Amino acid sequence: MTENDSTDSPGNTAGRSQEAAPGGLPDAGTATVDEAVSAVKEVSSEIYRFTGVPGKASEPGPGVSECAGKDPDMYFSVYHPWNFAPTKAADNEAAMENLKKKLNTGGWVTKQLYHDNSPNKSLNLIADNDTKKVSVWIVQYAKRETPSLGITVQSGCYRVPPGETIDHF
């Protein structure tokens, strides 16, 4: 396990763990915003299934942001922060254990596993899927009144097809 003194929240560095092109995020190819958002939603659904325990996911959907150092009219990234709350608090540990196993299969590779320097020393897991050009950052909030997992899925940097526009939301 790697020690890391980070107090960042998921989403601040999730996409930086893959090999990055200039600008910070790996090249994810060409896609419309709708196609990229759909792909990230599918990855979030896969992560939900990987937890292997009953629970509820928070509702906010994906957002679209600029790719650092690139033309914001031509390049974009998709991020999807959400929370998973197991039906039973005791299942929070089982969900994280299941994720640790699953995020080393099917193209997923765990890049970092560490306890942050928050008062609760929350366990953080960062994994990449180079085929899907996505990263996931999971923080286990085990010591909260309602234990949960904070999850952020971050895409690589997409180029919009000719004639398409980017709606940053």
CSV table of C-alpha atoms in Angstrom, one decimal:
chain,number,residue,atom,x,y,z
A,1,MET,CA,0.0,0.0,0.0
A,2,THR,CA,1.3,3.4,-0.9
A,3,GLU,CA,1.3,6.2,1.7
A,4,ASN,CA,-0.1,9.5,0.4
A,5,ASP,CA,-0.7,12.7,2.3
A,6,SER,CA,-3.4,13.8,-0.1
A,7,THR,CA,-6.5,15.6,1.1
A,8,ASP,CA,-7.9,16.1,-2.5
A,9,SER,CA,-11.4,14.9,-3.1
A,10,PRO,CA,-12.3,12.4,-5.9
A,11,GLY,CA,-12.2,14.2,-9.2
A,12,ASN,CA,-9.2,16.3,-8.6
A,13,THR,CA,-6.7,13.7,-9.8
A,14,ALA,CA,-8.6,10.6,-11.0
A,15,GLY,CA,-7.7,11.1,-14.6
A,16,ARG,CA,-4.1,11.9,-14.0
A,17,SER,CA,-3.0,8.4,-13.1
A,18,GLN,CA,-3.0,7.1,-16.7
A,19,GLU,CA,-0.3,8.0,-19.1
A,20,ALA,CA,-1.2,11.5,-20.0
A,21,ALA,CA,-0.8,13.4,-23.2
A,22,PRO,CA,0.2,17.1,-22.9
A,23,GLY,CA,-2.6,18.8,-20.9
A,24,GLY,CA,-2.9,16.1,-18.3
A,25,LEU,CA,-5.4,13.5,-19.6
A,26,PRO,CA,-4.8,10.6,-22.0
A,27,ASP,CA,-6.2,10.9,-25.5
A,28,ALA,CA,-9.6,9.1,-25.6
A,29,GLY,CA,-10.2,9.5,-29.4
A,30,THR,CA,-13.0,11.3,-31.1
A,31,ALA,CA,-16.6,11.3,-29.9
A,32,THR,CA,-19.6,13.5,-29.5
A,33,VAL,CA,-20.5,14.7,-26.0
A,34,ASP,CA,-23.5,12.3,-25.9
A,35,GLU,CA,-21.3,9.3,-26.9
A,36,ALA,CA,-18.7,10.2,-24.3
A,37,VAL,CA,-21.2,10.8,-21.5
A,38,SER,CA,-22.9,7.5,-22.4
A,39,ALA,CA,-19.5,5.7,-22.2
A,40,VAL,CA,-18.8,7.2,-18.8
A,41,LYS,CA,-22.2,6.3,-17.5
A,42,GLU,CA,-21.7,2.7,-18.5
A,43,VAL,CA,-18.4,2.6,-16.6
A,44,SER,CA,-20.1,4.0,-13.5
A,45,SER,CA,-22.7,1.3,-13.9
A,46,GLU,CA,-19.9,-1.3,-14.1
A,47,ILE,CA,-18.4,0.1,-10.9
A,48,TYR,CA,-21.8,-0.1,-9.2
A,49,ARG,CA,-22.0,-3.8,-10.2
A,50,PHE,CA,-18.5,-4.4,-9.0
A,51,THR,CA,-19.5,-3.4,-5.4
A,52,GLY,CA,-21.4,-6.7,-5.2
A,53,VAL,CA,-23.7,-5.6,-2.4
A,54,PRO,CA,-27.1,-3.9,-2.4
A,55,GLY,CA,-27.1,-0.2,-2.1
A,56,LYS,CA,-28.1,3.1,-3.5
A,57,ALA,CA,-26.2,5.4,-5.9
A,58,SER,CA,-26.6,9.2,-5.7
A,59,GLU,CA,-28.4,10.9,-8.6
A,60,PRO,CA,-26.1,13.6,-10.0
A,61,GLY,CA,-25.1,12.8,-13.5
A,62,PRO,CA,-21.9,13.3,-15.5
A,63,GLY,CA,-20.4,16.7,-16.4
A,64,VAL,CA,-18.3,17.9,-19.2
A,65,SER,CA,-15.1,19.9,-18.7
A,66,GLU,CA,-12.3,21.4,-20.7
A,67,CYS,CA,-9.0,19.5,-21.2
A,68,ALA,CA,-6.2,21.6,-19.7
A,69,GLY,CA,-4.0,23.2,-22.3
A,70,LYS,CA,-6.2,22.3,-25.3
A,71,ASP,CA,-8.7,24.2,-27.4
A,72,PRO,CA,-12.0,24.2,-25.4
A,73,ASP,CA,-14.0,24.3,-28.6
A,74,MET,CA,-12.3,21.1,-29.9
A,75,TYR,CA,-11.5,19.0,-26.8
A,76,PHE,CA,-13.4,17.8,-23.7
A,77,SER,CA,-13.4,15.4,-20.8
A,78,VAL,CA,-16.3,13.7,-19.0
A,79,TYR,CA,-16.4,13.3,-15.2
A,80,HIS,CA,-19.0,11.5,-13.1
A,81,PRO,CA,-18.8,12.0,-9.3
A,82,TRP,CA,-21.3,9.9,-7.3
A,83,ASN,CA,-21.8,8.2,-3.9
A,84,PHE,CA,-22.6,4.6,-3.2
A,85,ALA,CA,-24.3,3.9,0.1
A,86,PRO,CA,-24.7,0.2,0.9
A,87,THR,CA,-28.1,-0.8,2.3
A,88,LYS,CA,-26.4,-2.2,5.4
A,89,ALA,CA,-23.5,-0.2,6.9
A,90,ALA,CA,-21.6,-3.4,7.5
A,91,ASP,CA,-21.5,-4.0,3.7
A,92,ASN,CA,-19.3,-0.9,3.1
A,93,GLU,CA,-16.2,-3.0,3.8
A,94,ALA,CA,-17.4,-5.8,1.6
A,95,ALA,CA,-18.1,-3.4,-1.3
A,96,MET,CA,-14.5,-2.0,-1.0
A,97,GLU,CA,-13.0,-5.5,-0.9
A,98,ASN,CA,-15.0,-6.4,-4.0
A,99,LEU,CA,-13.9,-3.3,-5.8
A,100,LYS,CA,-10.2,-4.0,-5.0
A,101,LYS,CA,-10.6,-7.4,-6.6
A,102,LYS,CA,-12.6,-6.4,-9.6
A,103,LEU,CA,-10.5,-3.4,-10.4
A,104,ASN,CA,-7.6,-5.7,-11.3
A,105,THR,CA,-9.6,-7.6,-14.0
A,106,GLY,CA,-11.1,-7.0,-17.4
A,107,GLY,CA,-8.6,-4.3,-18.4
A,108,TRP,CA,-8.7,-2.5,-15.0
A,109,VAL,CA,-5.4,-2.0,-13.2
A,110,THR,CA,-5.1,-0.6,-9.7
A,111,LYS,CA,-2.6,2.3,-9.7
A,112,GLN,CA,-2.8,3.5,-6.1
A,113,LEU,CA,-4.2,2.1,-2.9
A,114,TYR,CA,-3.5,4.3,0.2
A,115,HIS,CA,-4.9,5.9,3.3
A,116,ASP,CA,-5.2,9.7,3.0
A,117,ASN,CA,-4.2,12.1,5.8
A,118,SER,CA,-7.8,13.0,6.7
A,119,PRO,CA,-8.8,12.6,10.4
A,120,ASN,CA,-10.4,9.2,9.5
A,121,LYS,CA,-7.5,8.0,7.3
A,122,SER,CA,-9.9,7.0,4.5
A,123,LEU,CA,-8.8,4.3,2.2
A,124,ASN,CA,-8.4,5.6,-1.4
A,125,LEU,CA,-8.3,3.4,-4.6
A,126,ILE,CA,-7.3,4.7,-8.0
A,127,ALA,CA,-7.6,2.4,-11.0
A,128,ASP,CA,-7.3,2.9,-14.8
A,129,ASN,CA,-8.7,1.1,-17.8
A,130,ASP,CA,-6.5,2.0,-20.7
A,131,THR,CA,-8.9,0.3,-23.2
A,132,LYS,CA,-11.8,2.4,-22.1
A,133,LYS,CA,-9.6,5.5,-21.5
A,134,VAL,CA,-11.1,6.1,-18.0
A,135,SER,CA,-9.9,6.3,-14.4
A,136,VAL,CA,-11.9,5.8,-11.2
A,137,TRP,CA,-11.1,7.2,-7.8
A,138,ILE,CA,-12.9,5.6,-4.9
A,139,VAL,CA,-12.7,6.9,-1.3
A,140,GLN,CA,-14.1,4.6,1.4
A,141,TYR,CA,-15.9,6.7,4.1
A,142,ALA,CA,-16.0,3.9,6.6
A,143,LYS,CA,-16.1,6.0,9.8
A,144,ARG,CA,-19.0,8.3,8.9
A,145,GLU,CA,-22.3,8.0,10.5
A,146,THR,CA,-23.6,6.5,7.3
A,147,PRO,CA,-20.7,4.6,5.7
A,148,SER,CA,-20.4,5.1,1.9
A,149,LEU,CA,-18.0,5.2,-1.0
A,150,GLY,CA,-17.2,8.4,-2.9
A,151,ILE,CA,-16.7,7.5,-6.5
A,152,THR,CA,-15.4,9.6,-9.4
A,153,VAL,CA,-15.1,8.3,-12.9
A,154,GLN,CA,-13.0,10.5,-15.2
A,155,SER,CA,-12.6,10.0,-19.0
A,156,GLY,CA,-9.6,10.8,-21.1
A,157,CYS,CA,-9.6,13.8,-23.4
A,158,TYR,CA,-11.9,13.5,-26.3
A,159,ARG,CA,-11.8,15.4,-29.6
A,160,VAL,CA,-15.2,16.5,-30.9
A,161,PRO,CA,-16.0,15.3,-34.5
A,162,PRO,CA,-15.9,18.0,-37.2
A,163,GLY,CA,-19.2,20.0,-37.3
A,164,GLU,CA,-20.1,19.1,-33.6
A,165,THR,CA,-20.0,21.5,-30.7
A,166,ILE,CA,-19.2,20.9,-27.0
A,167,ASP,CA,-21.7,21.8,-24.3
A,168,HIS,CA,-19.7,22.2,-21.1
A,169,PHE,CA,-21.9,21.3,-18.1
